[in-house]
Amino acid sequence: MQLLIRLIINAVAIWLAAAWVDKIDIVYPADQGNGGKIIVVLVIAAVFTVVNALVKPLVKLLSLPVVVLTLGLFLLVVNALMLFLTSWITDAFSDYGLHIGSFWAAILGGVIIWLVNFVLGILVPDND
């Protein structure tokens, strides 16, 4: 149940980032209505969750000296790279998905996703 809640929180965060940032777009199926849109956003959130679970720890470990040198600001770049990787994966395997137009849009999208995850994570705490 907790995994499903985290997936929905990530989906909301990605949807808000796409709504608020000009160069971040979610390509939806035209003929399937709102159900198709929700499925696309949930698939993007699932890909983003897997990327964050598998790739992000390795990238953070390898970039640790740069993170320390920049007092943690390089983590914004790491978050942007995870968004770019999610965009690349969703583009490679389907016609629908996440499209990011620029690096700065990815940075801003990463900040928005982090903030939404932070706020919703406080409202829906872990039951561990």
mmCIF file of C-alpha atoms in Angstrom:
data_model
loop_
_atom_site.group_PDB
_atom_site.id
_atom_site.type_symbol
_atom_site.label_atom_id
_atom_site.label_comp_id
_atom_site.label_asym_id
_atom_site.label_seq_id
_atom_site.Cartn_x
_atom_site.Cartn_y
_atom_site.Cartn_z
ATOM 1 C CA MET A 1 0.000 0.000 0.000
ATOM 2 C CA GLN A 2 2.856 2.356 0.855
ATOM 3 C CA LEU A 3 4.422 1.791 -2.576
ATOM 4 C CA LEU A 4 1.158 2.721 -4.280
ATOM 5 C CA ILE A 5 0.894 5.917 -2.221
ATOM 6 C CA ARG A 6 4.485 6.881 -3.123
ATOM 7 C CA LEU A 7 3.757 6.172 -6.788
ATOM 8 C CA ILE A 8 0.718 8.451 -6.691
ATOM 9 C CA ILE A 9 2.738 11.179 -4.944
ATOM 10 C CA ASN A 10 5.403 10.946 -7.663
ATOM 11 C CA ALA A 11 2.699 11.070 -10.337
ATOM 12 C CA VAL A 12 1.209 14.227 -8.825
ATOM 13 C CA ALA A 13 4.670 15.801 -8.559
ATOM 14 C CA ILE A 14 5.543 15.043 -12.190
ATOM 15 C CA TRP A 15 2.150 16.273 -13.382
ATOM 16 C CA LEU A 16 2.584 19.550 -11.466
ATOM 17 C CA ALA A 17 6.093 20.017 -12.833
ATOM 18 C CA ALA A 18 4.761 19.528 -16.358
ATOM 19 C CA ALA A 19 1.923 21.958 -15.690
ATOM 20 C CA TRP A 20 4.119 24.690 -14.207
ATOM 21 C CA VAL A 21 7.272 24.510 -16.351
ATOM 22 C CA ASP A 22 6.981 25.496 -20.021
ATOM 23 C CA LYS A 23 9.522 23.107 -21.497
ATOM 24 C CA ILE A 24 8.365 20.011 -19.632
ATOM 25 C CA ASP A 25 5.538 18.262 -21.443
ATOM 26 C CA ILE A 26 3.649 15.036 -20.995
ATOM 27 C CA VAL A 27 2.462 13.552 -24.286
ATOM 28 C CA TYR A 28 -0.915 11.905 -23.785
ATOM 29 C CA PRO A 29 -2.937 9.659 -26.096
ATOM 30 C CA ALA A 30 -5.418 11.828 -27.976
ATOM 31 C CA ASP A 31 -8.298 9.402 -28.208
ATOM 32 C CA GLN A 32 -8.402 7.756 -24.766
ATOM 33 C CA GLY A 33 -9.660 10.572 -22.545
ATOM 34 C CA ASN A 34 -8.708 11.102 -18.947
ATOM 35 C CA GLY A 35 -8.130 7.409 -18.247
ATOM 36 C CA GLY A 36 -5.344 7.291 -20.821
ATOM 37 C CA LYS A 37 -3.801 10.449 -19.374
ATOM 38 C CA ILE A 38 -3.805 9.013 -15.865
ATOM 39 C CA ILE A 39 -2.213 5.770 -17.061
ATOM 40 C CA VAL A 40 0.533 7.689 -18.902
ATOM 41 C CA VAL A 41 1.317 9.792 -15.819
ATOM 42 C CA LEU A 42 1.382 6.684 -13.598
ATOM 43 C CA VAL A 43 3.743 4.897 -16.021
ATOM 44 C CA ILE A 44 6.039 7.943 -16.060
ATOM 45 C CA ALA A 45 5.952 8.010 -12.250
ATOM 46 C CA ALA A 46 6.796 4.287 -12.125
ATOM 47 C CA VAL A 47 9.767 4.787 -14.463
ATOM 48 C CA PHE A 48 10.897 7.805 -12.403
ATOM 49 C CA THR A 49 10.614 5.786 -9.201
ATOM 50 C CA VAL A 50 12.673 2.922 -10.627
ATOM 51 C CA VAL A 51 15.308 5.358 -11.949
ATOM 52 C CA ASN A 52 15.506 7.035 -8.543
ATOM 53 C CA ALA A 53 15.769 3.691 -6.765
ATOM 54 C CA LEU A 54 18.401 2.088 -9.017
ATOM 55 C CA VAL A 55 20.442 4.804 -10.735
ATOM 56 C CA LYS A 56 20.323 7.788 -8.401
ATOM 57 C CA PRO A 57 22.219 6.201 -5.457
ATOM 58 C CA LEU A 58 25.074 5.228 -7.760
ATOM 59 C CA VAL A 59 25.236 8.686 -9.342
ATOM 60 C CA LYS A 60 25.148 10.317 -5.906
ATOM 61 C CA LEU A 61 27.972 8.099 -4.702
ATOM 62 C CA LEU A 62 30.139 8.773 -7.746
ATOM 63 C CA SER A 63 29.504 12.517 -7.557
ATOM 64 C CA LEU A 64 30.059 12.760 -3.797
ATOM 65 C CA PRO A 65 33.215 14.927 -4.042
ATOM 66 C CA VAL A 66 31.397 17.429 -6.266
ATOM 67 C CA VAL A 67 28.372 17.405 -3.943
ATOM 68 C CA VAL A 68 30.590 18.171 -0.962
ATOM 69 C CA LEU A 69 32.481 20.848 -2.883
ATOM 70 C CA THR A 70 29.250 22.607 -3.921
ATOM 71 C CA LEU A 71 27.658 22.158 -0.472
ATOM 72 C CA GLY A 72 24.928 19.957 -1.893
ATOM 73 C CA LEU A 73 23.873 22.149 -4.815
ATOM 74 C CA PHE A 74 25.076 19.540 -7.287
ATOM 75 C CA LEU A 75 22.185 17.364 -6.123
ATOM 76 C CA LEU A 76 19.950 19.671 -8.196
ATOM 77 C CA VAL A 77 21.924 18.572 -11.251
ATOM 78 C CA VAL A 78 21.589 14.928 -10.210
ATOM 79 C CA ASN A 79 17.803 15.358 -9.931
ATOM 80 C CA ALA A 80 17.726 16.985 -13.381
ATOM 81 C CA LEU A 81 19.731 14.095 -14.817
ATOM 82 C CA MET A 82 17.237 11.611 -13.335
ATOM 83 C CA LEU A 83 14.416 13.533 -15.047
ATOM 84 C CA PHE A 84 16.328 13.474 -18.342
ATOM 85 C CA LEU A 85 16.890 9.726 -17.973
ATOM 86 C CA THR A 86 13.182 9.205 -17.281
ATOM 87 C CA SER A 87 12.364 11.280 -20.355
ATOM 88 C CA TRP A 88 14.772 9.265 -22.493
ATOM 89 C CA ILE A 89 13.369 5.931 -21.280
ATOM 90 C CA THR A 90 9.750 6.927 -21.864
ATOM 91 C CA ASP A 91 10.617 8.284 -25.325
ATOM 92 C CA ALA A 92 12.514 5.144 -26.260
ATOM 93 C CA PHE A 93 9.768 2.673 -25.433
ATOM 94 C CA SER A 94 6.563 4.464 -26.435
ATOM 95 C CA ASP A 95 5.092 7.419 -28.285
ATOM 96 C CA TYR A 96 3.728 8.832 -25.040
ATOM 97 C CA GLY A 97 5.650 10.064 -22.075
ATOM 98 C CA LEU A 98 7.718 12.850 -20.617
ATOM 99 C CA HIS A 99 9.516 15.372 -22.822
ATOM 100 C CA ILE A 100 12.003 17.857 -21.387
ATOM 101 C CA GLY A 101 13.095 20.768 -23.574
ATOM 102 C CA SER A 102 16.110 22.166 -21.734
ATOM 103 C CA PHE A 103 18.505 21.591 -18.875
ATOM 104 C CA TRP A 104 17.129 24.539 -16.868
ATOM 105 C CA ALA A 105 13.599 23.214 -17.253
ATOM 106 C CA ALA A 106 14.839 19.903 -15.840
ATOM 107 C CA ILE A 107 16.462 21.731 -12.904
ATOM 108 C CA LEU A 108 13.237 23.620 -12.160
ATOM 109 C CA GLY A 109 11.178 20.448 -12.622
ATOM 110 C CA GLY A 110 13.467 18.597 -10.218
ATOM 111 C CA VAL A 111 12.989 21.315 -7.611
ATOM 112 C CA ILE A 112 9.207 21.199 -8.041
ATOM 113 C CA ILE A 113 9.155 17.393 -7.787
ATOM 114 C CA TRP A 114 11.325 17.526 -4.670
ATOM 115 C CA LEU A 115 9.074 20.136 -3.029
ATOM 116 C CA VAL A 116 5.860 18.268 -3.823
ATOM 117 C CA ASN A 117 7.367 14.986 -2.575
ATOM 118 C CA PHE A 118 8.535 16.753 0.592
ATOM 119 C CA VAL A 119 5.151 18.337 1.353
ATOM 120 C CA LEU A 120 3.075 15.269 0.480
ATOM 121 C CA GLY A 121 5.557 13.069 2.345
ATOM 122 C CA ILE A 122 4.847 15.092 5.489
ATOM 123 C CA LEU A 123 1.100 14.772 4.970
ATOM 124 C CA VAL A 124 1.350 11.009 4.265
ATOM 125 C CA PRO A 125 4.047 9.714 6.635
ATOM 126 C CA ASP A 126 5.665 6.291 6.438
ATOM 127 C CA ASN A 127 4.147 3.608 8.647
ATOM 128 C CA ASP A 128 7.508 1.956 9.377
#
